[in-house]
CSV table of C-alpha atoms and ligand atoms in Angstrom, one decimal:
chain,number,residue,atom,x,y,z
A,1,MET,CA,12.0,216.1,-258.8
A,2,GLU,CA,13.7,215.2,-262.0
A,3,HIS,CA,17.0,213.5,-261.9
A,4,LEU,CA,20.1,215.4,-263.0
A,5,THR,CA,22.4,214.1,-265.7
A,6,THR,CA,26.1,213.6,-264.9
A,7,SER,CA,27.0,216.7,-266.9
A,8,GLN,CA,24.4,218.8,-265.2
A,9,ILE,CA,25.8,217.8,-261.9
A,10,ALA,CA,29.3,218.7,-263.0
A,11,GLU,CA,28.1,222.0,-264.3
A,12,ILE,CA,26.2,223.0,-261.1
A,13,ASP,CA,29.2,221.9,-259.1
A,14,GLN,CA,31.6,224.1,-261.1
A,15,GLN,CA,29.3,227.1,-261.0
A,16,HIS,CA,27.9,227.1,-257.5
A,17,ILE,CA,29.5,224.8,-255.0
A,18,TRP,CA,32.3,225.2,-252.5
A,19,HIS,CA,34.2,222.1,-251.5
A,20,PRO,CA,36.5,221.8,-248.5
A,21,TYR,CA,39.4,224.2,-248.7
A,22,SER,CA,38.7,225.0,-252.3
A,23,SER,CA,38.9,227.8,-254.9
A,24,LEU,CA,35.9,228.6,-257.1
A,25,THR,CA,37.9,230.3,-259.7
A,26,ASN,CA,40.5,227.5,-260.0
A,27,PRO,CA,38.6,224.4,-258.8
A,28,ILE,CA,40.1,221.0,-258.3
A,29,PRO,CA,38.0,218.5,-260.2
A,30,ALA,CA,35.4,216.7,-258.0
A,31,TYR,CA,34.7,213.1,-258.7
A,32,HIS,CA,31.0,212.2,-259.0
A,33,VAL,CA,30.3,209.4,-256.6
A,34,GLU,CA,26.9,207.6,-257.2
A,35,SER,CA,26.9,205.1,-254.4
A,36,ALA,CA,29.2,203.5,-251.8
A,37,SER,CA,29.2,200.0,-250.4
A,38,GLY,CA,31.7,198.2,-248.2
A,39,VAL,CA,35.0,199.8,-248.9
A,40,ARG,CA,34.1,200.8,-252.4
A,41,LEU,CA,33.1,204.2,-253.8
A,42,LYS,CA,31.2,203.8,-257.1
A,43,LEU,CA,31.8,206.6,-259.7
A,44,ALA,CA,29.1,207.8,-262.1
A,45,ASP,CA,31.2,206.5,-265.0
A,46,GLY,CA,31.1,203.0,-263.6
A,47,ARG,CA,34.6,202.8,-262.1
A,48,GLU,CA,35.0,201.6,-258.5
A,49,LEU,CA,37.5,202.9,-256.1
A,50,ILE,CA,38.9,201.2,-253.0
A,51,ASP,CA,38.5,203.8,-250.1
A,52,GLY,CA,41.7,204.6,-248.2
A,53,MET,CA,40.2,207.6,-246.3
A,54,SER,CA,37.1,206.3,-244.4
A,55,SER,CA,35.6,209.6,-245.5
A,56,TRP,CA,38.1,211.5,-243.2
A,57,TRP,CA,38.3,209.0,-240.3
A,58,SER,CA,34.6,208.4,-240.0
A,59,ALA,CA,33.3,205.4,-242.0
A,60,ILE,CA,35.0,202.7,-239.8
A,61,HIS,CA,32.5,200.0,-240.8
A,62,GLY,CA,32.6,200.9,-244.5
A,63,TYR,CA,29.6,202.2,-246.4
A,64,ASN,CA,26.0,201.0,-246.7
A,65,HIS,CA,26.3,198.7,-243.6
A,66,PRO,CA,23.0,196.8,-243.1
A,67,THR,CA,23.0,197.2,-239.3
A,68,LEU,CA,23.6,200.9,-239.4
A,69,ASN,CA,21.1,201.3,-242.2
A,70,LEU,CA,18.5,199.5,-240.1
A,71,ALA,CA,19.2,201.6,-237.0
A,72,LEU,CA,18.4,204.7,-239.0
A,73,LYS,CA,15.3,203.3,-240.7
A,74,ASP,CA,13.9,202.1,-237.4
A,75,GLN,CA,14.5,205.4,-235.7
A,76,VAL,CA,13.1,207.5,-238.6
A,77,ASP,CA,9.7,205.9,-238.0
A,78,VAL,CA,9.8,206.7,-234.3
A,79,MET,CA,11.1,210.3,-234.2
A,80,SER,CA,13.6,212.0,-236.4
A,81,HIS,CA,14.2,215.0,-234.3
A,82,VAL,CA,12.9,216.8,-231.3
A,83,MET,CA,14.5,219.8,-229.4
A,84,PHE,CA,16.8,218.8,-226.5
A,85,GLY,CA,15.9,221.8,-224.3
A,86,GLY,CA,13.8,220.3,-221.6
A,87,ILE,CA,13.5,217.0,-223.4
A,88,ILE,CA,15.3,213.6,-223.1
A,89,HIS,CA,14.9,210.5,-225.2
A,90,GLU,CA,16.2,206.9,-225.3
A,91,PRO,CA,18.8,207.2,-228.1
A,92,ALA,CA,20.6,210.1,-226.4
A,93,ALA,CA,20.4,208.5,-223.0
A,94,GLN,CA,21.8,205.2,-224.4
A,95,LEU,CA,24.6,207.0,-226.2
A,96,CYS,CA,25.7,209.1,-223.2
A,97,LYS,CA,25.6,206.1,-220.9
A,98,THR,CA,27.8,204.2,-223.3
A,99,LEU,CA,30.2,207.1,-223.8
A,100,VAL,CA,30.7,207.5,-220.0
A,101,ASN,CA,31.3,203.7,-219.8
A,102,ILE,CA,33.8,203.3,-222.6
A,103,THR,CA,35.9,206.6,-222.2
A,104,PRO,CA,38.6,206.9,-219.6
A,105,GLU,CA,37.5,206.7,-215.9
A,106,GLY,CA,36.2,209.9,-214.5
A,107,LEU,CA,34.6,211.4,-217.5
A,108,GLU,CA,31.0,211.5,-216.3
A,109,LYS,CA,29.2,214.4,-218.1
A,110,VAL,CA,28.4,214.5,-221.8
A,111,PHE,CA,27.5,217.5,-224.0
A,112,LEU,CA,26.3,216.5,-227.5
A,113,SER,CA,26.7,218.7,-230.5
A,114,ASP,CA,26.7,218.6,-234.2
A,115,SER,CA,30.3,218.5,-235.4
A,116,GLY,CA,33.9,218.1,-234.2
A,117,SER,CA,34.7,221.8,-234.5
A,118,VAL,CA,31.7,222.6,-232.3
A,119,SER,CA,32.7,220.0,-229.7
A,120,VAL,CA,36.0,221.8,-229.5
A,121,GLU,CA,34.3,225.2,-229.1
A,122,VAL,CA,32.3,223.6,-226.3
A,123,ALA,CA,35.4,222.2,-224.7
A,124,LEU,CA,37.2,225.6,-224.8
A,125,LYS,CA,34.1,227.3,-223.3
A,126,MET,CA,33.9,224.7,-220.6
A,127,ALA,CA,37.5,225.3,-219.6
A,128,ILE,CA,37.1,229.1,-219.6
A,129,GLN,CA,33.8,229.0,-217.8
A,130,TYR,CA,35.3,226.7,-215.2
A,131,TRP,CA,38.0,229.2,-214.3
A,132,TYR,CA,35.6,232.1,-214.6
A,133,SER,CA,33.4,230.5,-211.9
A,134,LYS,CA,36.4,229.7,-209.7
A,135,GLY,CA,37.7,233.2,-210.1
A,136,VAL,CA,34.4,234.6,-208.8
A,137,LYS,CA,34.7,232.4,-205.7
A,138,ASN,CA,38.3,233.2,-205.0
A,139,LYS,CA,38.6,236.9,-205.4
A,140,GLY,CA,42.0,238.1,-206.5
A,141,GLN,CA,42.8,235.1,-208.5
A,142,GLN,CA,43.9,236.1,-211.9
A,143,ARG,CA,41.5,235.2,-214.8
A,144,LYS,CA,42.6,232.1,-216.6
A,145,SER,CA,41.2,232.3,-220.1
A,146,ARG,CA,44.0,231.5,-222.6
A,147,ILE,CA,44.7,228.1,-224.2
A,148,LEU,CA,48.1,226.4,-224.7
A,149,SER,CA,48.2,224.3,-227.8
A,150,LEU,CA,50.9,222.4,-229.8
A,151,ARG,CA,52.3,223.4,-233.1
A,152,LYS,CA,51.1,221.1,-235.9
A,153,GLY,CA,47.9,220.6,-234.1
A,154,TYR,CA,44.5,220.6,-235.8
A,155,HIS,CA,41.3,221.1,-233.9
A,156,GLY,CA,38.7,222.3,-236.5
A,157,ASP,CA,37.7,225.4,-238.6
A,158,THR,CA,35.5,227.5,-236.4
A,159,PHE,CA,37.1,230.5,-234.7
A,160,GLY,CA,37.9,229.1,-231.3
A,161,ALA,CA,39.1,225.8,-232.8
A,162,MET,CA,41.1,227.7,-235.4
A,163,SER,CA,42.8,229.8,-232.7
A,164,VAL,CA,44.3,226.5,-231.3
A,165,CYS,CA,45.3,225.0,-234.7
A,166,ASP,CA,48.9,225.3,-235.9
A,167,PRO,CA,49.5,229.0,-236.6
A,168,VAL,CA,51.0,228.3,-240.1
A,169,THR,CA,48.9,225.5,-241.5
A,170,GLY,CA,45.9,226.9,-239.6
A,171,MET,CA,46.1,230.1,-241.7
A,172,HIS,CA,46.2,232.4,-238.7
A,173,HIS,CA,47.4,235.3,-240.8
A,174,LEU,CA,44.1,235.5,-242.6
A,175,PHE,CA,42.2,236.0,-239.4
A,176,ASN,CA,44.8,237.6,-237.3
A,177,ASP,CA,42.6,240.5,-236.2
A,178,THR,CA,39.8,238.4,-235.0
A,179,LEU,CA,41.4,235.3,-233.6
A,180,PRO,CA,42.0,235.0,-229.8
A,181,LYS,CA,45.8,235.0,-229.2
A,182,GLN,CA,46.7,231.6,-227.8
A,183,LEU,CA,50.1,230.1,-226.8
A,184,PHE,CA,51.9,227.4,-228.7
A,185,SER,CA,54.5,224.9,-227.6
A,186,GLU,CA,56.7,223.1,-230.1
A,187,SER,CA,55.1,220.0,-231.5
A,188,PRO,CA,56.3,216.7,-229.8
A,189,ARG,CA,59.7,215.9,-231.3
A,190,CYS,CA,59.6,212.2,-230.2
A,191,GLY,CA,58.3,209.4,-232.3
A,192,PHE,CA,55.8,206.9,-230.9
A,193,HIS,CA,58.5,204.3,-230.0
A,194,ASP,CA,61.3,206.7,-229.0
A,195,GLU,CA,62.7,206.3,-225.5
A,196,TRP,CA,61.6,209.1,-223.2
A,197,ASP,CA,63.8,212.1,-222.7
A,198,GLU,CA,62.7,215.0,-220.5
A,199,SER,CA,64.0,217.5,-223.0
A,200,TYR,CA,61.0,216.6,-225.2
A,201,ILE,CA,58.7,218.3,-222.9
A,202,ALA,CA,60.9,221.3,-221.9
A,203,ASP,CA,59.3,223.8,-224.2
A,204,LEU,CA,55.8,223.0,-223.0
A,205,LYS,CA,56.9,223.0,-219.4
A,206,GLY,CA,58.6,226.4,-219.8
A,207,LEU,CA,55.3,227.9,-221.1
A,208,LEU,CA,53.3,226.4,-218.3
A,209,GLU,CA,55.8,227.8,-215.8
A,210,LYS,CA,55.6,231.2,-217.2
A,211,HIS,CA,51.9,231.4,-218.1
A,212,SER,CA,49.9,229.1,-215.9
A,213,HIS,CA,48.3,232.1,-214.1
A,214,GLU,CA,46.5,233.0,-217.4
A,215,LEU,CA,46.0,229.6,-218.8
A,216,ALA,CA,42.6,227.8,-218.8
A,217,ALA,CA,43.8,224.6,-220.5
A,218,VAL,CA,46.2,222.7,-222.7
A,219,ILE,CA,44.6,221.2,-225.8
A,220,LEU,CA,46.1,218.4,-227.8
A,221,GLU,CA,45.4,215.4,-230.0
A,222,PRO,CA,46.5,212.3,-228.0
A,223,ILE,CA,49.3,210.2,-229.6
A,224,LEU,CA,48.5,211.2,-233.2
A,225,GLN,CA,48.7,214.8,-234.5
A,226,GLY,CA,46.4,214.3,-237.5
A,227,THR,CA,45.6,216.9,-240.2
A,228,GLY,CA,48.4,219.2,-238.9
A,229,GLY,CA,51.1,216.7,-239.9
A,230,MET,CA,50.2,213.0,-239.4
A,231,HIS,CA,52.8,212.6,-236.6
A,232,PHE,CA,52.7,209.8,-234.0
A,233,TYR,CA,54.3,210.7,-230.6
A,234,SER,CA,55.3,208.9,-227.4
A,235,PRO,CA,52.7,208.0,-224.8
A,236,SER,CA,55.3,209.2,-222.3
A,237,TYR,CA,54.8,212.7,-223.7
A,238,LEU,CA,51.0,212.5,-223.1
A,239,LYS,CA,51.6,211.2,-219.5
A,240,ARG,CA,54.0,214.1,-218.8
A,241,VAL,CA,51.5,216.7,-220.1
A,242,ARG,CA,48.9,215.3,-217.7
A,243,GLU,CA,51.3,215.5,-214.8
A,244,LEU,CA,52.4,219.0,-215.7
A,245,CYS,CA,48.8,220.2,-216.1
A,246,ASP,CA,48.1,218.9,-212.6
A,247,GLU,CA,51.3,220.5,-211.2
A,248,TYR,CA,50.5,223.9,-212.7
A,249,ASP,CA,46.7,223.8,-212.2
A,250,VAL,CA,45.8,224.0,-215.9
A,251,LEU,CA,43.1,221.8,-217.4
A,252,LEU,CA,43.8,219.2,-220.1
A,253,ILE,CA,41.5,218.9,-223.1
A,254,ALA,CA,42.0,215.8,-225.3
A,255,ASP,CA,40.8,216.1,-228.8
A,256,GLU,CA,40.1,212.5,-229.8
A,257,ILE,CA,37.9,213.5,-232.8
A,258,ALA,CA,40.3,211.6,-235.1
A,259,THR,CA,41.8,209.1,-232.7
A,260,GLY,CA,38.7,208.0,-231.0
A,261,PHE,CA,36.9,204.6,-231.6
A,262,GLY,CA,40.0,202.4,-232.1
A,263,ARG,CA,41.9,204.1,-234.9
A,264,THR,CA,45.3,204.1,-233.1
A,265,GLY,CA,44.9,200.5,-231.8
A,266,LYS,CA,43.3,201.6,-228.4
A,267,LEU,CA,39.7,202.5,-228.2
A,268,PHE,CA,40.9,206.1,-227.2
A,269,GLY,CA,44.4,207.5,-227.7
A,270,CYS,CA,44.5,208.5,-224.0
A,271,GLU,CA,44.6,204.8,-223.1
A,272,TRP,CA,48.2,204.6,-224.4
A,273,ALA,CA,49.2,206.7,-221.5
A,274,ASP,CA,46.5,205.6,-219.1
A,275,ILE,CA,45.4,209.1,-218.4
A,276,THR,CA,42.0,210.9,-218.0
A,277,PRO,CA,41.8,214.4,-219.5
A,278,ASP,CA,39.5,216.9,-217.8
A,279,ILE,CA,37.7,217.4,-221.0
A,280,LEU,CA,37.4,215.0,-224.0
A,281,CYS,CA,36.2,215.7,-227.6
A,282,LEU,CA,34.7,213.0,-229.8
A,283,GLY,CA,33.2,213.1,-233.3
A,284,LYS,CA,34.1,211.7,-236.7
A,285,ALA,CA,33.8,207.8,-236.3
A,286,MET,CA,31.2,208.1,-233.6
A,287,THR,CA,28.3,207.4,-236.0
A,288,GLY,CA,30.3,205.2,-238.3
A,289,GLY,CA,30.3,208.1,-240.8
A,290,TYR,CA,26.5,208.1,-241.2
A,291,MET,CA,25.5,211.4,-239.5
A,292,THR,CA,27.2,214.4,-238.2
A,293,LEU,CA,27.5,214.1,-234.4
A,294,ALA,CA,30.0,215.0,-231.7
A,295,ALA,CA,30.4,214.9,-228.0
A,296,THR,CA,32.3,216.8,-225.3
A,297,LEU,CA,32.8,214.9,-222.1
A,298,CYS,CA,34.1,216.3,-218.8
A,299,THR,CA,34.7,215.2,-215.2
A,300,THR,CA,32.4,216.1,-212.3
A,301,LYS,CA,35.1,218.5,-211.1
A,302,ILE,CA,34.6,220.6,-214.3
A,303,SER,CA,30.8,220.4,-214.3
A,304,ASP,CA,30.6,221.3,-210.6
A,305,GLY,CA,33.1,224.1,-211.1
A,306,ILE,CA,31.0,225.6,-213.9
A,307,CYS,CA,27.6,225.1,-212.3
A,308,ASN,CA,28.5,226.1,-208.7
A,309,GLY,CA,30.0,229.4,-210.0
A,310,GLU,CA,28.5,232.7,-210.9
A,311,ALA,CA,27.1,231.6,-214.3
A,312,GLY,CA,25.4,228.6,-212.8
A,313,VAL,CA,24.7,227.1,-216.2
A,314,PHE,CA,26.9,226.1,-219.2
A,315,MET,CA,26.2,228.5,-222.0
A,316,HIS,CA,25.8,226.4,-225.1
A,317,GLY,CA,22.8,224.7,-226.8
A,318,PRO,CA,22.7,223.7,-230.5
A,319,THR,CA,19.4,223.4,-232.2
A,320,PHE,CA,20.1,219.8,-233.3
A,321,MET,CA,21.6,218.8,-230.0
A,322,GLY,CA,21.1,215.1,-229.3
A,323,ASN,CA,19.5,214.4,-232.7
A,324,PRO,CA,17.8,211.0,-232.3
A,325,LEU,CA,18.7,209.8,-235.8
A,326,ALA,CA,22.4,210.6,-235.2
A,327,CYS,CA,22.3,209.1,-231.7
A,328,SER,CA,20.6,205.9,-232.9
A,329,VAL,CA,23.2,205.3,-235.6
A,330,ALA,CA,26.0,206.1,-233.1
A,331,ASN,CA,24.6,203.5,-230.7
A,332,ALA,CA,24.5,200.9,-233.5
A,333,SER,CA,28.0,201.8,-234.7
A,334,ILE,CA,29.6,201.7,-231.3
A,335,ASP,CA,27.8,198.4,-230.6
A,336,LEU,CA,29.0,197.0,-233.8
A,337,LEU,CA,32.6,198.0,-233.0
A,338,LEU,CA,32.6,196.7,-229.5
A,339,SER,CA,31.1,193.4,-230.4
A,340,SER,CA,33.7,192.8,-233.1
A,341,ASN,CA,37.2,191.7,-232.6
A,342,TRP,CA,38.4,195.2,-233.3
A,343,GLN,CA,41.7,195.0,-231.5
A,344,MET,CA,42.9,192.1,-233.5
A,345,ARG,CA,41.5,193.7,-236.6
A,346,ILE,CA,43.5,196.9,-236.1
A,347,LEU,CA,46.6,195.0,-235.2
A,348,ASP,CA,46.3,193.0,-238.4
A,349,ILE,CA,45.8,196.2,-240.4
A,350,GLU,CA,48.8,197.8,-238.7
A,351,GLN,CA,51.1,194.8,-239.5
A,352,GLN,CA,49.9,194.8,-243.1
A,353,LEU,CA,50.4,198.6,-243.5
A,354,LYS,CA,53.9,198.3,-242.0
A,355,SER,CA,55.0,195.6,-244.4
A,356,GLY,CA,53.0,196.9,-247.4
A,357,LEU,CA,54.2,200.5,-247.2
A,358,ALA,CA,57.8,199.8,-246.2
A,359,PRO,CA,59.1,199.6,-249.8
A,360,ALA,CA,58.4,203.3,-250.1
A,361,MET,CA,61.3,204.1,-247.8
A,362,ALA,CA,63.6,203.3,-250.7
A,363,PHE,CA,62.0,205.8,-253.1
A,364,ASP,CA,64.0,208.9,-253.9
A,365,ASN,CA,61.1,211.2,-253.2
A,366,VAL,CA,60.1,209.8,-249.9
A,367,ALA,CA,61.3,211.2,-246.5
A,368,ASP,CA,59.6,208.8,-244.1
A,369,VAL,CA,57.1,206.0,-243.8
A,370,ARG,CA,55.2,205.4,-240.5
A,371,CYS,CA,52.2,203.4,-239.3
A,372,LEU,CA,50.2,203.1,-236.1
A,373,GLY,CA,47.0,201.2,-235.7
A,374,ALA,CA,44.9,201.6,-238.8
A,375,VAL,CA,46.8,204.6,-240.0
A,376,GLY,CA,49.6,204.5,-242.6
A,377,VAL,CA,51.6,207.6,-243.7
A,378,ILE,CA,54.1,208.2,-246.5
A,379,GLU,CA,55.8,211.5,-246.1
A,380,THR,CA,57.2,212.8,-249.4
A,381,LYS,CA,60.2,215.2,-249.6
A,382,GLN,CA,58.2,217.8,-251.6
A,383,PRO,CA,54.5,218.6,-251.2
A,384,VAL,CA,52.4,216.9,-253.8
A,385,ASP,CA,49.9,218.5,-256.2
A,386,VAL,CA,46.6,217.1,-254.9
A,387,ALA,CA,44.7,217.3,-258.2
A,388,LYS,CA,47.5,215.7,-260.2
A,389,ILE,CA,48.3,212.9,-257.8
A,390,GLN,CA,44.6,212.2,-257.1
A,391,LYS,CA,44.0,211.6,-260.8
A,392,GLN,CA,46.7,209.0,-260.8
A,393,PHE,CA,45.3,207.3,-257.7
A,394,VAL,CA,41.9,207.2,-259.3
A,395,ALA,CA,43.4,205.6,-262.4
A,396,GLU,CA,44.7,202.9,-260.1
A,397,GLY,CA,41.2,202.4,-258.7
A,398,ILE,CA,41.9,203.8,-255.2
A,399,TRP,CA,40.6,206.8,-253.3
A,400,VAL,CA,43.5,208.6,-251.5
A,401,ARG,CA,43.5,212.3,-250.8
A,402,PRO,CA,46.9,213.6,-249.6
A,403,PHE,CA,47.6,217.0,-248.1
A,404,GLY,CA,51.0,218.8,-248.4
A,405,SER,CA,53.7,216.2,-248.2
A,406,ARG,CA,51.5,213.6,-246.5
A,407,VAL,CA,50.2,210.7,-248.5
A,408,TYR,CA,48.2,208.8,-245.9
A,409,ILE,CA,45.5,206.2,-245.5
A,410,MET,CA,43.2,205.2,-242.7
A,411,PRO,CA,40.9,202.6,-244.3
A,412,PRO,CA,37.6,201.3,-243.0
A,413,TYR,CA,38.3,198.6,-240.4
A,414,ILE,CA,36.4,196.1,-242.5
A,415,ILE,CA,38.8,196.3,-245.4
A,416,SER,CA,39.9,192.8,-246.6
A,417,LYS,CA,43.5,191.8,-246.9
A,418,ASP,CA,43.3,191.7,-250.7
A,419,ASP,CA,41.7,195.2,-250.9
A,420,LEU,CA,44.3,196.7,-248.6
A,421,ASP,CA,47.1,195.1,-250.7
A,422,THR,CA,45.6,196.5,-253.8
A,423,LEU,CA,45.2,199.9,-252.1
A,424,MET,CA,48.9,200.0,-251.0
A,425,ARG,CA,50.2,198.6,-254.4
A,426,GLY,CA,48.4,201.5,-256.1
A,427,ILE,CA,49.8,204.0,-253.7
A,428,LEU,CA,53.4,202.7,-254.1
A,429,LYS,CA,53.1,202.7,-257.9
A,430,VAL,CA,51.9,206.3,-258.0
A,431,VAL,CA,54.2,207.7,-255.4
A,432,GLU,CA,57.3,206.0,-256.8
A,433,HIS,CA,56.8,207.6,-260.2
A,434,TYR,CA,55.4,210.9,-259.0
A,435,SER,CA,57.1,214.1,-259.8
A,436,ALA,CA,55.6,217.6,-259.4
B,501,PLP,C1,38.3,216.6,-238.0
B,501,PLP,C2,38.8,217.1,-236.7
B,501,PLP,C3,38.2,218.2,-236.1
B,501,PLP,C4,37.0,219.0,-236.6
B,501,PLP,O1,35.9,218.2,-236.8
B,501,PLP,P1,34.7,218.6,-237.8
B,501,PLP,O2,33.6,217.6,-237.6
B,501,PLP,O3,35.3,218.6,-239.2
B,501,PLP,O4,34.3,220.0,-237.4
B,501,PLP,C5,38.7,218.6,-234.8
B,501,PLP,N1,39.8,217.9,-234.3
B,501,PLP,C6,40.4,216.9,-234.9
B,501,PLP,C7,41.5,216.2,-234.2
B,501,PLP,C8,39.9,216.5,-236.1
B,501,PLP,O5,40.5,215.4,-236.8
């Protein structure tokens, strides 16, 4: 095949290609990236950008990592893919064993799938099938099939996942006729460090009290509500949700697709509250950003409940389930993370983010600055124009992609002190002088 010129690529892009959450009649310009290495994205025009996004939480070891490259190269010569129905292979066995070992105690069963949104669909189906099976056994028990979610939550873009996203930012009005009607509690009002007050959980408790008979599960993102608002909340909140779910006999689904693999300073967000959810979703950083892969873990209580009931089997089975290439690079990525001094690394990044972003608090157009683990957030008073501000970031040699009024970064863990300083200096310079 002949290579395309830069202008051909731009033309094809403009005429034919959807980007995430984009318009084709009024497209936001896309930057042509030719290669990526370490924490740098190299543009076709020769410029290099320091990456503040880890390609949406995923590239925790940076790009073009020799160990991860090798894992893929080795696996491709052995077996790229084989169906998972009736077949097992070492890369999947290794990965599932590791996930059971490193996730909170009690999560014993693993369902592999292709993306975060699908892993959420799987989690919702597990919860609903669990109660379906139980309902069959205990005749007369009301069917529990609705989900209780938090406002400002984000869980993905497929229909089930969308139904538990924040009703406003999740664009529920567009799909109102087709979306399952779920319940929403107010989002956690407490910050990460706030002293606990039982009133923080009152709304959620009230909903559980009133609706537990029809609720299959509560779903939430532990500690950090990501794409719905970039808000950190108290571990006590998470602990109380676990207690209340037990009290009202409702399952707890923890969506750690963004928080998993060290991002908040613990390997998993649930560890901040020392809880085990009934069902856990993982994705994004699992393969170090190399391949698309996700996992839904559950306890034996859940798998027994599903499999001992009327259905007898769990009804899901993606074509590319357990893809050996994805599993191999996930194994290499997790190994790389666990054998590094990641806790110290994240703590250092957190300290540097805190001091580096603090000056933004004094800017007229900034409402709040907050950091946890390797995540730094500047909340502006007004929403920013993404295309406009992104151009200014690129001019500073940094890759930052805000949404709404959140200018945030979650850089690869391997970022050097100097590069992180440059990244934050660029952000401060742009934000300070930004006006819509
Ligand atoms: C990104 C994300 C998802 C969706 O994952 P995809 O791989 O984009 O489908 C779900 N939940 C959370 C918390 C996420 O951050």
